[in-house]
Amino acid sequence: MTITQPSGPSDTNPTPITARVLSGENLASAGSKESERNSKSKLESSSVAHKKIIVVPEVLSLALPLDKDTRGIATSSAESISQLLQALLSSPEQGAAAPGQPLLQISDDVLHRLRSLAQGLRPWVDCKAAAVRQEKDLYPYFRKLVLFVMECLKALLLSTSIRDHYRLILPYSGVGDFKPKDSLENFKLDQALSIRPWCDVIGDGVDEPCYIDMLAVVEMKVDDTPKTSSRTSSSRTSSRTSSRADGGTFPAGLSASGVPPKSNIGAAHGQLVRYTRQIYEHQHSRFYSWGVTSCGSLVRIYLFGPDCAMSTADLDMRTPAGRKDFVSWLANMCLCEDRVRGFIPSMKHVDGTAGGKGAYWELHVPMLDSHGAETDKTRVYYSREPSFVASSTFGRHTRGFPASASLANIDVPDVFVKVAWQYADRGPGPTRKTEMQHLLDIRHKSASAAHHGVNVPIIVDGGTVKAVDRDGCRVCLTSDTVYGKDIATRYAVVDDLSIPASKDNSSSSVRSRPPPSFNLHLDAPTKEQRLLSLRKVNMLATTPLCQPLSSVQTPDELIVVLADATRAHNWLLTECGLLHRDISSNNILVGRRNTDGGDSEVYGLLIDFDYAINPSDSRLSRPERTGTLPFMSILTLEAHPGQQTELDDFESLFYVLCFQATFGINKKDSAVLKLAHKTMDLSLLKIRDWQGWQEGKTMAGIASDKRGHMSGIGMFVSSIAKYFPVTNSSKSGLPNYRDLKVLSRELYDALFANPDVDEYCRGTSGIVTEAPHSQVGSPTKEDSGLQDLFNDLTLVTVDPMVERAKDPAKKTLVSSFIEVIERSAFLAKGRIAALSNS
């Protein structure tokens, strides 16, 4: 007799992962100290950097201006500046012209300043920087090189027609590291490159940089790498960091960027990832960003896309070729269009103060025709500020704007405009619907939704942002058009490595599946090859306009909103064939409206269908892990090969309730509970273990914790529900979540301890059984005639989480969950009405 154990959860499988931590108002952070969160944020950023930075030498070509004439100006300018810099470095007293070749026609005052700047950066370029052991000693060298380029550009371009999009790129003027004025974290940056109007004075740079106008974060480290010939260091790095087309891997311990993760440049990568996040958080029209690192005299330039950061090989400032590449990038950044700097061309921030309108955003959203088809026209929507901002370095960079189609009504918005990098399928093969297509299906059936008392978002306008490409053609703004088709199809992500395309991984034979996989184990055999994900910059305008989940005022309102989300989820599944797959606190909104009787009522709205899919789709297996870490179902976290079902989403909704009831349903309650949590041993707050990287947890670790916490009603109450505040006295100052606690226990029973399903479907721990596996999940009847078949049985450990996802158990559990939350909402509405009448 043998015992078979189910496959355990694993985080090493090369499975697509679209899991993220809480964004926006992070309720989970209420249970952590600032120093603890900062420390864990640092560790998480280093891990992400190690996985998602890949070397793509062609990345410098992406900085070229789109306009052909401007490209010519930028190229000739960089050539002249590089020649002058070389001349001044070779002979400090040399004039503006090298022997036999005129360079710049500049005034004596400017030439004197250029000599001084060149002399000041000499230690950086003559190999002495290798002996520098303090980071701050490197800061002036970098600053002076940038200022040198800016002074030269101003001198060169005085005789040209100044374009509206020309900008100065200026460094920080201080001598040490600094904290940006608008920083949301207590970390300091080494350097930064800020965008300034072309007419500004260059001076010594920017005195007080802010994330809101930063082109790139700059991280500088002393050189801790083995010394190589300056002539070959750049090419050697390029060779070392390129994977072979036959699937060969880097030496053990190297990341896709070709550097040891614990090296100084590896540490700089972690900081670069962490700080670049705040560029997205402050610049609401930014859809990709630039970055710079310098390890001694070796500089790298990075383009941060939604899936990874593409890095140059080392640009050696000790060589004319390395300096010329860096000078060219700076010149291109000054003269290029805003789109090349990383800004969405259909979004414009307007300072209407002079006209009495104040500052606002113009959002040019693609229009839909009467049949729901996307057109080449756009409709302008106006918004003061986003209600939802991007909060991660990688991913969709989703923003949400309360907006109006009329500038006069900008302060009474009625439309929600969403802007995001959204996944798209790259053929060949069947494609799945985009969020806009899902929304069009919902709009078509919205009358049915209203008839059933279901609230759904209705799309008004939407589509992919259009932009001009490098050939002057108007194209959709996608990752292909941003990177260039050659780069997009040449480089693949294979076990966390960049590899050139071959006949086996070209765009004609491999279809992108969102999202790409990253495998930390570089020695593991290559199982899958994927292109960099195809994404589109989409803008969607929908109604009604609602508020975040944290805008509920009472526990009863939260219950009503969650019940509406459950009802909508069920309607979407049965009427539209749409399974959501990303239930989180960010994707359930709160609406308010007047009833026919003139009263105000609260309702819930389920949004964000970017990861939604038809349940019949064969690609619905859980290894395509989608969701937000604290709310992901156990089997999804474990990448179980079975298909996702509505039970996974309802389990996620149950976890949303647990989080809200632990950390506060709104800002007021969150502030009170945050103070209460400071007085307790935070290790007792077990729900914190669901937060992923914030607690040093892997997906498998979170799944294991959830299995333990959900193993029985007693364990659930003692580890989770115990910390929902319940008070009998209004003088305590604590909110009273008694009804939320009751609901949580009833929902627990419906999902994990339902008496109407077989015992094999209850709880979370494996059950050893002798019954044939085909009969697990339904009662086994006594039959003496089958006795001979049971004489030599294999003991099987049955996973209740797997069994409950099978019919008829699944139907029973879904029905029970809906019944419980609908009954609770009915009672909550009665209490709301009674309170209103009193």
CSV table of C-alpha atoms in Angstrom, one decimal, residues 181-594:
chain,number,residue,atom,x,y,z
A,181,LYS,CA,10.8,67.8,-1.9
A,182,ASP,CA,7.7,65.7,-2.9
A,183,SER,CA,9.1,62.3,-1.9
A,184,LEU,CA,6.7,59.9,-0.2
A,185,GLU,CA,9.5,57.9,1.4
A,186,ASN,CA,12.3,58.7,3.8
A,187,PHE,CA,15.1,57.8,1.3
A,188,LYS,CA,17.7,60.0,-0.3
A,189,LEU,CA,18.8,60.0,-3.9
A,190,ASP,CA,22.4,60.3,-5.1
A,191,GLN,CA,21.6,62.4,-8.2
A,192,ALA,CA,18.7,63.1,-10.5
A,193,LEU,CA,18.2,64.6,-13.9
A,194,SER,CA,15.3,67.1,-14.0
A,195,ILE,CA,13.4,68.5,-17.0
A,196,ARG,CA,13.5,72.3,-17.3
A,197,PRO,CA,12.3,74.8,-19.9
A,198,TRP,CA,14.8,75.5,-22.6
A,199,CYS,CA,14.9,79.2,-21.7
A,200,ASP,CA,15.9,78.5,-18.1
A,201,VAL,CA,19.3,79.5,-16.8
A,202,ILE,CA,21.7,76.5,-16.5
A,203,GLY,CA,23.7,77.7,-13.5
A,204,ASP,CA,24.9,74.8,-11.4
A,205,GLY,CA,21.8,72.7,-11.9
A,206,VAL,CA,18.6,72.3,-9.9
A,207,ASP,CA,18.7,73.3,-6.2
A,208,GLU,CA,15.6,71.3,-5.0
A,209,PRO,CA,14.7,68.5,-7.4
A,210,CYS,CA,11.2,67.0,-7.3
A,211,TYR,CA,9.9,63.7,-8.6
A,212,ILE,CA,7.1,65.6,-10.4
A,213,ASP,CA,9.6,66.9,-13.1
A,214,MET,CA,12.3,64.3,-13.0
A,215,LEU,CA,13.5,62.6,-16.2
A,216,ALA,CA,15.6,60.0,-14.5
A,217,VAL,CA,16.9,58.9,-11.1
A,218,VAL,CA,20.7,58.5,-11.0
A,219,GLU,CA,22.3,56.1,-8.6
A,220,MET,CA,26.1,56.2,-8.1
A,221,LYS,CA,28.4,53.6,-6.6
A,222,VAL,CA,32.1,53.2,-6.1
A,223,ASP,CA,33.7,50.7,-8.5
A,224,ASP,CA,33.9,47.3,-6.9
A,225,THR,CA,34.4,45.2,-10.1
A,226,PRO,CA,37.6,43.5,-11.2
A,227,LYS,CA,39.6,46.1,-13.2
A,228,THR,CA,39.8,45.5,-16.9
A,229,SER,CA,41.3,47.4,-19.7
A,230,SER,CA,39.3,50.6,-20.3
A,231,ARG,CA,39.5,49.8,-24.0
A,232,THR,CA,37.7,46.5,-23.7
A,233,SER,CA,35.5,46.9,-20.6
A,234,SER,CA,32.4,47.9,-22.5
A,235,SER,CA,32.6,45.2,-25.1
A,236,ARG,CA,33.5,42.6,-22.5
A,237,THR,CA,30.4,43.5,-20.5
A,238,SER,CA,28.2,43.3,-23.6
A,239,SER,CA,29.6,39.8,-24.4
A,240,ARG,CA,29.2,38.6,-20.8
A,241,THR,CA,25.6,39.8,-20.5
A,242,SER,CA,24.3,38.3,-23.8
A,243,SER,CA,22.7,34.9,-23.7
A,244,ARG,CA,23.2,32.4,-26.5
A,245,ALA,CA,20.5,31.8,-29.0
A,246,ASP,CA,20.7,28.1,-28.1
A,247,GLY,CA,19.3,28.8,-24.7
A,248,GLY,CA,22.6,28.9,-22.8
A,249,THR,CA,22.5,30.7,-19.4
A,250,PHE,CA,24.7,33.1,-17.5
A,251,PRO,CA,27.2,31.8,-15.0
A,252,ALA,CA,25.5,31.0,-11.7
A,253,GLY,CA,24.9,34.1,-9.6
A,254,LEU,CA,24.5,36.6,-12.4
A,255,SER,CA,21.3,38.3,-13.2
A,256,ALA,CA,19.9,39.1,-16.6
A,257,SER,CA,21.7,42.4,-16.3
A,258,GLY,CA,25.0,40.5,-16.1
A,259,VAL,CA,26.1,41.7,-12.6
A,260,PRO,CA,26.3,39.9,-9.3
A,261,PRO,CA,23.2,40.9,-7.2
A,262,LYS,CA,25.4,41.8,-4.2
A,263,SER,CA,27.8,44.0,-6.2
A,264,ASN,CA,27.7,47.8,-5.9
A,265,ILE,CA,26.0,48.1,-9.3
A,266,GLY,CA,23.5,45.4,-8.2
A,267,ALA,CA,22.7,47.5,-5.1
A,268,ALA,CA,22.3,50.5,-7.4
A,269,HIS,CA,19.8,48.6,-9.4
A,270,GLY,CA,17.6,48.0,-6.4
A,271,GLN,CA,17.6,51.7,-5.5
A,272,LEU,CA,16.9,52.6,-9.1
A,273,VAL,CA,13.8,50.4,-9.1
A,274,ARG,CA,12.6,51.7,-5.8
A,275,TYR,CA,12.9,55.4,-6.6
A,276,THR,CA,11.7,55.2,-10.2
A,277,ARG,CA,8.3,54.0,-8.8
A,278,GLN,CA,7.8,57.5,-7.4
A,279,ILE,CA,8.4,59.1,-10.8
A,280,TYR,CA,5.3,57.2,-12.0
A,281,GLU,CA,3.4,58.0,-8.8
A,282,HIS,CA,4.0,61.8,-9.3
A,283,GLN,CA,3.9,62.1,-13.1
A,284,HIS,CA,0.5,60.9,-14.1
A,285,SER,CA,1.2,61.0,-17.9
A,286,ARG,CA,4.4,59.0,-17.7
A,287,PHE,CA,4.2,55.6,-19.3
A,288,TYR,CA,7.9,54.7,-19.3
A,289,SER,CA,10.9,56.2,-17.6
A,290,TRP,CA,14.6,56.5,-17.9
A,291,GLY,CA,17.3,55.8,-15.3
A,292,VAL,CA,21.1,56.1,-14.9
A,293,THR,CA,23.7,54.3,-12.8
A,294,SER,CA,27.4,54.9,-12.5
A,295,CYS,CA,29.7,52.4,-10.8
A,296,GLY,CA,33.0,54.3,-10.7
A,297,SER,CA,33.5,55.5,-14.3
A,298,LEU,CA,31.1,52.9,-15.8
A,299,VAL,CA,27.7,54.4,-16.7
A,300,ARG,CA,24.6,52.5,-17.7
A,301,ILE,CA,21.4,54.0,-19.1
A,302,TYR,CA,18.0,52.2,-18.5
A,303,LEU,CA,14.6,52.4,-20.1
A,304,PHE,CA,11.9,51.2,-17.6
A,305,GLY,CA,9.0,49.6,-19.5
A,306,PRO,CA,6.0,47.9,-18.0
A,307,ASP,CA,7.6,44.4,-17.9
A,308,CYS,CA,11.3,45.0,-17.5
A,309,ALA,CA,14.1,47.6,-17.6
A,310,MET,CA,16.3,47.5,-20.6
A,311,SER,CA,19.9,48.5,-19.9
A,312,THR,CA,22.9,49.5,-22.0
A,313,ALA,CA,26.1,47.7,-21.4
A,314,ASP,CA,28.7,49.7,-19.5
A,315,LEU,CA,29.5,53.1,-21.1
A,316,ASP,CA,33.1,53.7,-20.0
A,317,MET,CA,33.7,57.4,-19.2
A,318,ARG,CA,37.4,56.8,-19.5
A,319,THR,CA,37.1,56.3,-23.2
A,320,PRO,CA,36.0,58.7,-26.0
A,321,ALA,CA,33.5,56.2,-27.3
A,322,GLY,CA,31.8,55.8,-23.9
A,323,ARG,CA,31.7,59.5,-23.3
A,324,LYS,CA,30.2,60.1,-26.8
A,325,ASP,CA,27.4,57.6,-26.2
A,326,PHE,CA,26.4,59.3,-22.9
A,327,VAL,CA,26.7,62.8,-24.5
A,328,SER,CA,24.5,61.6,-27.4
A,329,TRP,CA,21.8,60.3,-25.0
A,330,LEU,CA,21.8,63.6,-23.2
A,331,ALA,CA,21.5,65.6,-26.4
A,332,ASN,CA,18.7,63.4,-27.6
A,333,MET,CA,16.8,63.8,-24.3
A,334,CYS,CA,17.1,67.6,-24.7
A,335,LEU,CA,15.9,67.8,-28.3
A,336,CYS,CA,13.4,64.8,-28.6
A,337,GLU,CA,9.7,64.9,-28.3
A,338,ASP,CA,7.9,64.4,-25.0
A,339,ARG,CA,6.8,60.9,-26.1
A,340,VAL,CA,10.5,59.8,-26.4
A,341,ARG,CA,11.1,61.0,-22.9
A,342,GLY,CA,8.2,58.8,-21.8
A,343,PHE,CA,5.1,60.9,-21.7
A,344,ILE,CA,1.7,59.9,-23.2
A,345,PRO,CA,1.0,62.3,-26.0
A,346,SER,CA,-2.8,62.3,-25.5
A,347,MET,CA,-2.5,63.7,-21.9
A,348,LYS,CA,-1.8,67.3,-21.3
A,349,HIS,CA,-1.5,69.2,-18.0
A,350,VAL,CA,-2.8,72.7,-18.3
A,351,ASP,CA,-2.0,75.6,-16.0
A,352,GLY,CA,-5.2,77.6,-16.4
A,353,THR,CA,-4.6,79.8,-13.4
A,354,ALA,CA,-4.3,82.9,-15.5
A,355,GLY,CA,-7.7,82.3,-17.0
A,356,GLY,CA,-9.3,81.5,-13.6
A,357,LYS,CA,-9.7,77.8,-14.4
A,358,GLY,CA,-6.9,76.6,-12.2
A,359,ALA,CA,-4.7,73.6,-13.2
A,360,TYR,CA,-6.3,70.6,-14.9
A,361,TRP,CA,-5.7,67.7,-17.2
A,362,GLU,CA,-6.8,67.4,-20.8
A,363,LEU,CA,-7.4,63.7,-21.6
A,364,HIS,CA,-7.9,63.0,-25.3
A,365,VAL,CA,-9.8,59.7,-25.3
A,366,PRO,CA,-10.4,57.7,-28.5
A,367,MET,CA,-14.1,58.0,-29.5
A,368,LEU,CA,-16.4,55.1,-30.2
A,369,ASP,CA,-19.0,55.1,-33.0
A,370,SER,CA,-22.6,54.2,-32.5
A,371,HIS,CA,-21.7,50.5,-33.0
A,372,GLY,CA,-18.9,50.6,-30.4
A,373,ALA,CA,-16.1,50.5,-32.9
A,374,GLU,CA,-13.0,52.6,-32.2
A,375,THR,CA,-12.5,55.7,-34.4
A,376,ASP,CA,-9.6,57.9,-35.3
A,377,LYS,CA,-11.3,60.8,-33.5
A,378,THR,CA,-10.8,61.7,-29.9
A,379,ARG,CA,-13.1,63.4,-27.3
A,380,VAL,CA,-11.5,65.6,-24.7
A,381,TYR,CA,-12.3,65.0,-21.0
A,382,TYR,CA,-11.2,67.4,-18.3
A,383,SER,CA,-10.0,66.4,-14.8
A,384,ARG,CA,-8.4,68.1,-11.8
A,385,GLU,CA,-6.3,65.3,-10.5
A,386,PRO,CA,-6.4,61.5,-10.6
A,387,SER,CA,-8.2,59.6,-7.8
A,388,PHE,CA,-6.0,56.6,-8.4
A,389,VAL,CA,-2.3,56.9,-9.2
A,390,ALA,CA,0.4,54.4,-10.4
A,391,SER,CA,2.3,52.9,-7.5
A,392,SER,CA,4.8,50.4,-8.9
A,393,THR,CA,7.9,50.5,-11.1
A,394,PHE,CA,6.6,47.7,-13.4
A,395,GLY,CA,3.1,46.7,-14.4
A,396,ARG,CA,0.1,48.4,-15.9
A,397,HIS,CA,0.8,51.9,-14.4
A,398,THR,CA,-3.0,52.4,-14.0
A,399,ARG,CA,-4.3,55.8,-13.3
A,400,GLY,CA,-8.0,56.8,-12.9
A,401,PHE,CA,-9.3,60.3,-13.4
A,402,PRO,CA,-12.7,61.7,-12.3
A,403,ALA,CA,-13.6,63.7,-15.4
A,404,SER,CA,-16.2,65.6,-17.4
A,405,ALA,CA,-16.5,66.2,-21.1
A,406,SER,CA,-17.1,69.9,-20.4
A,407,LEU,CA,-14.5,72.2,-18.9
A,408,ALA,CA,-17.2,74.2,-17.3
A,409,ASN,CA,-18.3,71.1,-15.3
A,410,ILE,CA,-14.8,69.9,-14.4
A,411,ASP,CA,-15.6,70.2,-10.7
A,412,VAL,CA,-18.7,68.0,-10.9
A,413,PRO,CA,-17.2,65.1,-12.9
A,414,ASP,CA,-19.5,62.3,-14.1
A,415,VAL,CA,-17.1,60.0,-16.0
A,416,PHE,CA,-14.1,57.8,-14.9
A,417,VAL,CA,-11.2,57.8,-17.3
A,418,LYS,CA,-8.7,54.9,-16.9
A,419,VAL,CA,-5.3,55.0,-18.4
A,420,ALA,CA,-3.1,51.9,-18.4
A,421,TRP,CA,-0.6,49.7,-20.2
A,422,GLN,CA,-2.9,46.8,-21.0
A,423,TYR,CA,-2.0,43.4,-22.3
A,424,ALA,CA,-2.8,42.4,-25.9
A,425,ASP,CA,-2.3,39.1,-27.6
A,426,ARG,CA,0.3,38.7,-30.3
A,427,GLY,CA,-0.6,36.2,-33.0
A,428,PRO,CA,-0.7,33.6,-34.3
A,429,GLY,CA,-3.3,31.7,-32.4
A,430,PRO,CA,-6.7,32.6,-30.9
A,431,THR,CA,-6.8,35.9,-29.1
A,432,ARG,CA,-8.8,36.7,-26.0
A,433,LYS,CA,-10.9,39.7,-25.4
A,434,THR,CA,-9.5,43.0,-24.2
A,435,GLU,CA,-11.0,45.0,-21.3
A,436,MET,CA,-12.6,47.3,-23.8
A,437,GLN,CA,-14.3,44.4,-25.6
A,438,HIS,CA,-15.6,43.1,-22.3
A,439,LEU,CA,-17.0,46.5,-21.5
A,440,LEU,CA,-18.7,46.7,-24.9
A,441,ASP,CA,-20.3,43.3,-24.2
A,442,ILE,CA,-21.5,44.6,-20.8
A,443,ARG,CA,-22.9,47.7,-22.4
A,444,HIS,CA,-24.8,45.6,-24.9
A,445,LYS,CA,-26.4,43.7,-22.0
A,446,SER,CA,-26.7,46.5,-19.5
A,447,ALA,CA,-30.5,46.6,-19.8
A,448,SER,CA,-30.5,43.0,-18.4
A,449,ALA,CA,-28.2,44.0,-15.6
A,450,ALA,CA,-30.5,46.8,-14.6
A,451,HIS,CA,-33.5,44.5,-14.7
A,452,HIS,CA,-31.7,42.2,-12.2
A,453,GLY,CA,-30.6,45.0,-9.9
A,454,VAL,CA,-27.0,44.7,-11.0
A,455,ASN,CA,-24.7,47.7,-11.2
A,456,VAL,CA,-22.1,47.5,-14.0
A,457,PRO,CA,-19.7,50.1,-15.6
A,458,ILE,CA,-20.8,51.4,-19.0
A,459,ILE,CA,-18.1,52.4,-21.5
A,460,VAL,CA,-18.6,55.7,-23.2
A,461,ASP,CA,-15.4,56.1,-25.2
A,462,GLY,CA,-12.1,54.2,-25.3
A,463,GLY,CA,-9.3,52.7,-27.3
A,464,THR,CA,-5.6,52.6,-27.9
A,465,VAL,CA,-3.7,55.9,-27.8
A,466,LYS,CA,-2.4,57.0,-31.2
A,467,ALA,CA,1.1,58.5,-31.7
A,468,VAL,CA,3.5,59.3,-34.5
A,469,ASP,CA,6.3,56.7,-35.0
A,470,ARG,CA,9.9,57.3,-36.3
A,471,ASP,CA,8.7,57.0,-39.9
A,472,GLY,CA,6.2,59.8,-39.4
A,473,CYS,CA,3.2,57.4,-39.5
A,474,ARG,CA,0.4,57.6,-37.0
A,475,VAL,CA,0.3,54.3,-35.1
A,476,CYS,CA,-1.2,52.8,-32.0
A,477,LEU,CA,1.0,53.3,-28.9
A,478,THR,CA,2.1,49.8,-28.0
A,479,SER,CA,5.2,48.2,-26.6
A,480,ASP,CA,6.2,47.3,-30.2
A,481,THR,CA,6.0,50.9,-31.4
A,482,VAL,CA,7.8,52.2,-28.3
A,483,TYR,CA,10.7,49.7,-28.4
A,484,GLY,CA,10.7,49.3,-32.2
A,485,LYS,CA,9.5,46.1,-33.7
A,486,ASP,CA,13.1,44.8,-34.1
A,487,ILE,CA,13.8,45.1,-30.4
A,488,ALA,CA,10.4,43.8,-29.4
A,489,THR,CA,10.8,40.7,-31.4
A,490,ARG,CA,14.5,40.1,-31.0
A,491,TYR,CA,14.6,39.9,-27.2
A,492,ALA,CA,12.8,37.3,-25.2
A,493,VAL,CA,12.6,36.7,-21.5
A,494,VAL,CA,13.6,33.1,-20.9
A,495,ASP,CA,14.1,32.1,-17.3
A,496,ASP,CA,14.9,35.7,-16.5
A,497,LEU,CA,17.4,36.0,-19.3
A,498,SER,CA,17.5,38.2,-22.5
A,499,ILE,CA,18.2,36.1,-25.6
A,500,PRO,CA,18.4,37.0,-29.2
A,501,ALA,CA,15.6,35.8,-31.5
A,502,SER,CA,16.1,32.6,-33.4
A,503,LYS,CA,14.0,30.4,-35.6
A,504,ASP,CA,12.6,28.9,-32.4
A,505,ASN,CA,11.5,32.1,-30.7
A,506,SER,CA,10.7,34.5,-33.4
A,507,SER,CA,7.5,36.4,-33.4
A,508,SER,CA,6.0,34.1,-36.0
A,509,SER,CA,6.3,31.0,-33.8
A,510,VAL,CA,5.8,32.3,-30.2
A,511,ARG,CA,2.7,34.1,-29.0
A,512,SER,CA,3.0,36.4,-26.1
A,513,ARG,CA,1.0,35.3,-23.1
A,514,PRO,CA,0.5,37.8,-20.3
A,515,PRO,CA,2.4,38.2,-18.2
A,516,PRO,CA,6.0,37.0,-18.8
A,517,SER,CA,7.6,34.5,-16.5
A,518,PHE,CA,10.7,35.2,-14.5
A,519,ASN,CA,12.6,32.2,-13.0
A,520,LEU,CA,15.1,33.0,-10.3
A,521,HIS,CA,16.9,29.7,-10.7
A,522,LEU,CA,19.2,30.3,-13.6
A,523,ASP,CA,20.5,26.8,-13.7
A,524,ALA,CA,17.0,25.4,-14.2
A,525,PRO,CA,16.2,23.9,-17.6
A,526,THR,CA,14.5,26.3,-20.0
A,527,LYS,CA,10.9,25.2,-20.5
A,528,GLU,CA,9.3,28.3,-22.1
A,529,GLN,CA,10.2,31.1,-24.3
A,530,ARG,CA,8.2,34.3,-24.6
A,531,LEU,CA,8.6,37.6,-26.3
A,532,LEU,CA,8.5,40.7,-24.2
A,533,SER,CA,4.8,41.1,-23.6
A,534,LEU,CA,2.8,43.1,-26.2
A,535,ARG,CA,1.0,45.9,-24.4
A,536,LYS,CA,-1.1,48.8,-25.5
A,537,VAL,CA,-1.6,52.2,-23.8
A,538,ASN,CA,-5.3,52.3,-23.6
A,539,MET,CA,-7.7,55.0,-22.3
A,540,LEU,CA,-11.2,54.1,-21.3
A,541,ALA,CA,-14.0,56.4,-20.3
A,542,THR,CA,-16.8,54.8,-18.2
A,543,THR,CA,-19.8,55.7,-16.1
A,544,PRO,CA,-21.0,55.8,-13.4
A,545,LEU,CA,-18.3,57.7,-11.5
A,546,CYS,CA,-17.8,56.1,-8.1
A,547,GLN,CA,-15.4,56.4,-5.1
A,548,PRO,CA,-12.8,54.0,-3.6
A,549,LEU,CA,-13.9,51.3,-1.2
A,550,SER,CA,-12.5,53.3,1.7
A,551,SER,CA,-15.3,55.9,1.2
A,552,VAL,CA,-17.9,53.7,2.9
A,553,GLN,CA,-19.1,55.4,6.1
A,554,THR,CA,-20.3,52.4,8.1
A,555,PRO,CA,-19.9,48.6,8.3
A,556,ASP,CA,-23.4,48.2,6.9
A,557,GLU,CA,-22.5,50.2,3.8
A,558,LEU,CA,-19.5,48.0,3.3
A,559,ILE,CA,-21.7,44.9,3.5
A,560,VAL,CA,-24.1,46.4,0.9
A,561,VAL,CA,-21.2,47.2,-1.4
A,562,LEU,CA,-19.6,43.8,-1.2
A,563,ALA,CA,-23.0,42.1,-1.8
A,564,ASP,CA,-23.5,44.3,-4.9
A,565,ALA,CA,-20.0,43.2,-6.1
A,566,THR,CA,-20.9,39.6,-5.6
A,567,ARG,CA,-24.2,40.0,-7.5
A,568,ALA,CA,-22.4,41.7,-10.3
A,569,HIS,CA,-19.8,39.0,-10.5
A,570,ASN,CA,-22.5,36.3,-10.7
A,571,TRP,CA,-24.3,38.3,-13.5
A,572,LEU,CA,-21.1,38.9,-15.5
A,573,LEU,CA,-20.3,35.2,-15.3
A,574,THR,CA,-23.8,33.9,-16.3
A,575,GLU,CA,-24.8,36.6,-18.8
A,576,CYS,CA,-21.5,37.7,-20.3
A,577,GLY,CA,-19.3,34.6,-19.9
A,578,LEU,CA,-16.8,36.7,-17.9
A,579,LEU,CA,-14.7,35.6,-14.9
A,580,HIS,CA,-13.1,38.5,-13.2
A,581,ARG,CA,-9.9,37.0,-11.7
A,582,ASP,CA,-8.7,40.1,-9.9
A,583,ILE,CA,-11.0,40.8,-7.0
A,584,SER,CA,-9.3,43.3,-4.7
A,585,SER,CA,-10.1,46.3,-2.5
A,586,ASN,CA,-9.0,48.5,-5.5
A,587,ASN,CA,-11.5,47.0,-7.9
A,588,ILE,CA,-14.6,47.4,-5.8
A,589,LEU,CA,-16.0,50.9,-5.8
A,590,VAL,CA,-18.6,52.8,-3.9
A,591,GLY,CA,-21.4,54.7,-5.6
A,592,ARG,CA,-24.2,56.9,-4.2
A,593,ARG,CA,-27.5,57.8,-5.8
A,594,ASN,CA,-31.0,59.1,-5.0
